[in-house]
Amino acid sequence: MCPSVSKSVSQLSALTFIAKSWHNDACSQNGLPLTPNSISILGKFQFLKTIEHENLTKYIDVQRGKHERTIVVSEYYGSPLTEVFLKIPSDERLETILKIFFHCANGLCHLHQKDIVHHNLEPSNVLLDENFNVKMFNYGLFYMTRDNDDEYVSFPVGNIRYLSPERMLGNHGNPKSDIWSLALIVIELLFEISLWVNMKFSQIVRKILSYCTAGGSVLEKLAREHNVLVKYNNLDIELRNFLESCLAIQSKDRPSAEEIISKETFLKFYDAIQYKEMKKSIVEMLPIERLELTQVYYLWQLTGGDVQAELKKEGLIRSEAPILTVPRLFMLQNGKSHPIHKSQSSLFDHRIVTLNTNNLTERLLLVPKRAFYPLLHCPRLPNNFGIEMQSLPLVIRERNIEYQFYRIVLFARLLKAYPFTHDLIVEQAKIDIPPLLRGRIWACLLNVLPNGKYERIDKVTPNPTDRQIEVDIPRCHQYDDFLSSPTGHQKLKRLLKAWVTAHPQYVYWQGLDSLTAPFLITNFNDEERAFLSLYNFIPKYLHNFFLKDNSMVIKEYLTKFSQLVMFHEPKLAKHLNSINFIPELFAIPWVLTMFSHVFPLHKILHLWDKLILGDSSYPLFIGIAILKQLKGTLLESGFNECILLFSDLPDIVMETCVTDSQKMYEKTPKSVCHRKHVLRTEEPEVFDINSVELSDIQREISSRISANDLVHLLKNKPNDVIVFDLRPQNEFKRWHIDGSLNLPFTNLMLSDRRLEALTIERNNLNNKVVVVISVSHENACLFAEFLVDCDVQMVCILHNSINTLRSIVPSILVGT
Amino acid sequence: MIENIFNENSASDEVPKKNYDELDEEVITKLRNNEITVDETVKNLEKWYKDELLDYCEKDCPSNDEIFAQYYHQMVHSSSLQDILLKEKNYASKISSFVLRMEQEIGELNQIQQEVMDSKINLLDVETTSDDINQLLAQQYSASNLMRKQYESELEAKKGHQRNEYREWITSQIGNKLMSSSDSTPVGNKASMFPNVCEKPFQLEESFTIYLGSQLKSMHNIRILAADITDLCSPLVNENNELMINGNIQLGVYSSSLCGIVVLVPPGKSQVSANKKIIRNANLSTEFHFDPIDTQLESIQDDLKKINEGSSETSMSTRLKPGDFFITKHSNLSQAHLIFHLVYDDSTTEMNSRHPCILGLRNILKVANSYDCHQLTIPALLKHQMSEEMTMSWCVRRAELVLKCTKGFMIESSSWSGSELSTLQLLLPHDISEELFMTISSMVPNIFRVANPKIL
């Protein structure tokens, strides 16, 4: 009866089954393809991961294989009751049985409170350790494979021996059915019997159904049938009556799990039935015992752990050669194939395998002990584990077990102390973000503090945007298992409705769904965190983009985008201008969804890792980085080709895109990206850019730089900046910026569009911010235009005339 | 700020709980009142548990085919591959030379008979009467029939003998193999592919790598080629006794990367029938793994009969209709494990995306998806031969329809949770003009998004 087929001791186990496949391929009501049942299960399963209780094993992961194969990974613990049964010491027999009874009821109580029914309770799913502490196992099978009246699998859940009468008659969902099963298990222990061992399936069913019609005490009948009437009569009368009530034919007469655990019987044995944990000191613990189980599983996968392979090895996934099962005939009329082949390998096999973690243990034994408990504020013992690996490409770091171990341990520690560790988290996130903790880290970076308000927002009342939301959700990143599951749809809908309700000043624009998706998949089980992350993300990057009339905001944004393309990629920008391929034609979905509509989710995650660390200007550089990657094609293309290219964007290499945008972001002075419509925390000073209108940036090819930024550059990075001073020579001589070049505008012949014509060395301009200053703004613009025409990068114009400089920092000025 | 915005009096989004206790009481009462019978409940429950749970079902032993499949797959993925191929080649050449001899002798006999007949007819009313001729005709017919029957029964016996010998040999070899080593790939793994080059390269062919999907992109290969359908289903050995296949088919037969070909068959016949040339090719060597093609066709006929008996509708005729297809399995044809025989008819209705044959194509892709068929060849014009009415513009329109529909089905297939097609072969008639071939192959990059060359 032992459900496990492998012998190695492990805390992780895997169970597999096949979801029901859709035989006829009708479409769902909205005309979209049907969701595979394994995906529905995957969505439903996620909630089970949140269950933590001392009498319940933890659910870790669910995976999908080909052909509706579904694999569930969960905690495994001790040995099943079927094995321990005989080891119960006779002198403490009653106490021990009561303890098992109590622990099971306690676990059931927790499940029932969460609206989960077990429906799979049998001795092999009750796991015990040496102290007879109980953890119930496999309690989510019924929950994850059904949703209201939809059944995602074709097989029944629950051992027929322990099935309550109403379940045999086809009713499901009543938590009281679990009480019946529990009572039978306890009775087997008390009477030291196995129920109906020699009876056939049909006889068992008849037996239980006969109890329903006959009336009288079920318990007594059971005892009589198994020749244990003496034990029945010797049973504590209170306990006997109580068990009899648990075996009431009518479910309403059975006590609830909550009533069981508050029963006085247990009070008498209060000490005996408590959960006794074996405390181990840190030194005794195995490395993996110091980690959370989800972390263990994540790292186990990084060491090459493959659940499917383990199941195959133990023969729990048996695959027949597909050619042997191919049908012979397929009729168009009824959409069915013939003959339908049902192989035994697709039947439900309730056995499990435990996952061998030896490999992981060995790897972790080599890790310095101190790394398990990194010190954060101790300069003498700095936390620099894995620092040598930081120069490796991100994909390698994400697959390296030691590196991920260091990062996870560190971040887990930092997150515990958030918000006090906010700055440390930002600093570490700049290096990289471990995928396992991404959702929580993002939330910290976005200054999210859970406040319980999400629960109280109205997410239900119908409103006019519902229709659009209903249309958008089944089209939002549906290749992703999470987002295409019914659970994912429900969650996304709730988040969107909550956001709309929380922002009466804004409207739902298409694209909000894509924008929400990354937060949902990183916080699938924490809607509040997903919501608050979105809530803080939008004002940071998309302030006022969701106004009913957002045209001014978008116009300014796209104009700024054009200017910045000119700033970094003048040649490309000029080409796009010449064919009239303006950002309005392609960049609106980029901006409005922060690229989440354009890329697959796994790429968005890496992109946003950096985006979230940047300010509101960062997305502009991502846009430029994408254009840069397509530069070759774009330069050769005309208007029509460009439109076609962007209608189905080719594969973009995300790593290059991230590093390019990062570089540009760092090189560009903040004021160059200045936009009026951003959320400001402080008012601009005199020497920052202010009062620049949309008409100004529409007119000017090159951006403006603020006096503050110029001074900052000159003081801190004098080699990264070159200044062209257009004033007449005599004024220049009186005072000028140290190191600036004087090109009196009146002498300039700008008709010859070559740098050489003005004897400017191109090499001097490479990789530098080129600042044009003049008393006359128009002159500065003309000269900047000339430079851009000569493909000079990073050209900008000083905002307000040069005279402003005199008033702030005379120290950078020199005169004769 | 947050405080002002949040709506404090929210509606509850919980589904009202069912009153389970009441529902339970109802069923128990029904049972007590005999509205639910015990027998029925027992029967249904027992059937449910036995059909679905491994613990309760009557375990049957793996069939001979399954066991042989495992043995063979292990053998073929070991150093024995060469031996297997050699053995198959020897067997095949015996059969094919026998078939050739049979065809030749029957041909010769027919010729002699024809000559005799001709001379008799010339002497009609001179030396012979019409009765004589009728008698001769009957005589000749029975003579040639006898000869054919003799050959055929001999052939069948030979094949049966070969098949048994071969399967025994594989089974005996596996014993030795298991003793010596265990370096084999389990059934269901991908076959390790040899480069998929044929002995006879096709004159007109071009390959593309394409991406499908708007956000997450999946990569597929497309090969467009002009060839005769029978060249893709050519026999194991050719007339010169050379092995025509390179082991791909053998390696892949029990793997989860099968090759399939769509062959069009005309509708309207009451008998299930396949392309004659393909049947001949399949019969040129022994089918070691599956039933001979004729037997397979017979079982399909039987299935069809059974379906019609089962259905109450009288409108269902025993004939296959356009869009229906049947599948035969092969291990002795050059490029196909599975042949999808699609019933095709474009005479009655205008061809569009809702045409039964296009829907049949979709169902083929679906079956291919559920049974791990990784390479599929489809006739891109839904024609195997060029004809008068197939003008340039007709061909372009037809190719566009088939390509676009196939693209749609491939995108759709990503949600079918089977295995995705890795290579799609578009077959054009072998007698297509080079110009037309170029035109159609240049449509591929316009309809599918072709992968950009990787610039490093």
CSV table of C-alpha atoms in Angstrom, one decimal, chain A residues 191 219-220 223-224 228-238 240 244:
chain,number,residue,atom,x,y,z
A,191,PHE,CA,-10.1,-1.5,16.5
A,219,LEU,CA,-20.1,2.0,14.1
A,220,GLU,CA,-21.7,-0.9,15.8
A,223,ALA,CA,-17.6,-3.6,14.8
A,224,ARG,CA,-19.9,-6.6,14.4
A,228,VAL,CA,-14.5,-6.6,17.3
A,229,LEU,CA,-17.6,-6.0,19.3
A,230,VAL,CA,-15.7,-6.4,22.5
A,231,LYS,CA,-13.4,-3.5,21.6
A,232,TYR,CA,-16.5,-1.6,20.6
A,233,ASN,CA,-18.1,-2.2,24.0
A,234,ASN,CA,-14.9,-1.3,25.8
A,235,LEU,CA,-14.5,2.0,24.0
A,236,ASP,CA,-14.8,5.1,26.1
A,237,ILE,CA,-18.5,5.9,25.8
A,238,GLU,CA,-17.9,9.6,25.0
A,240,ARG,CA,-17.8,6.1,20.9
A,244,GLU,CA,-20.8,7.5,15.8
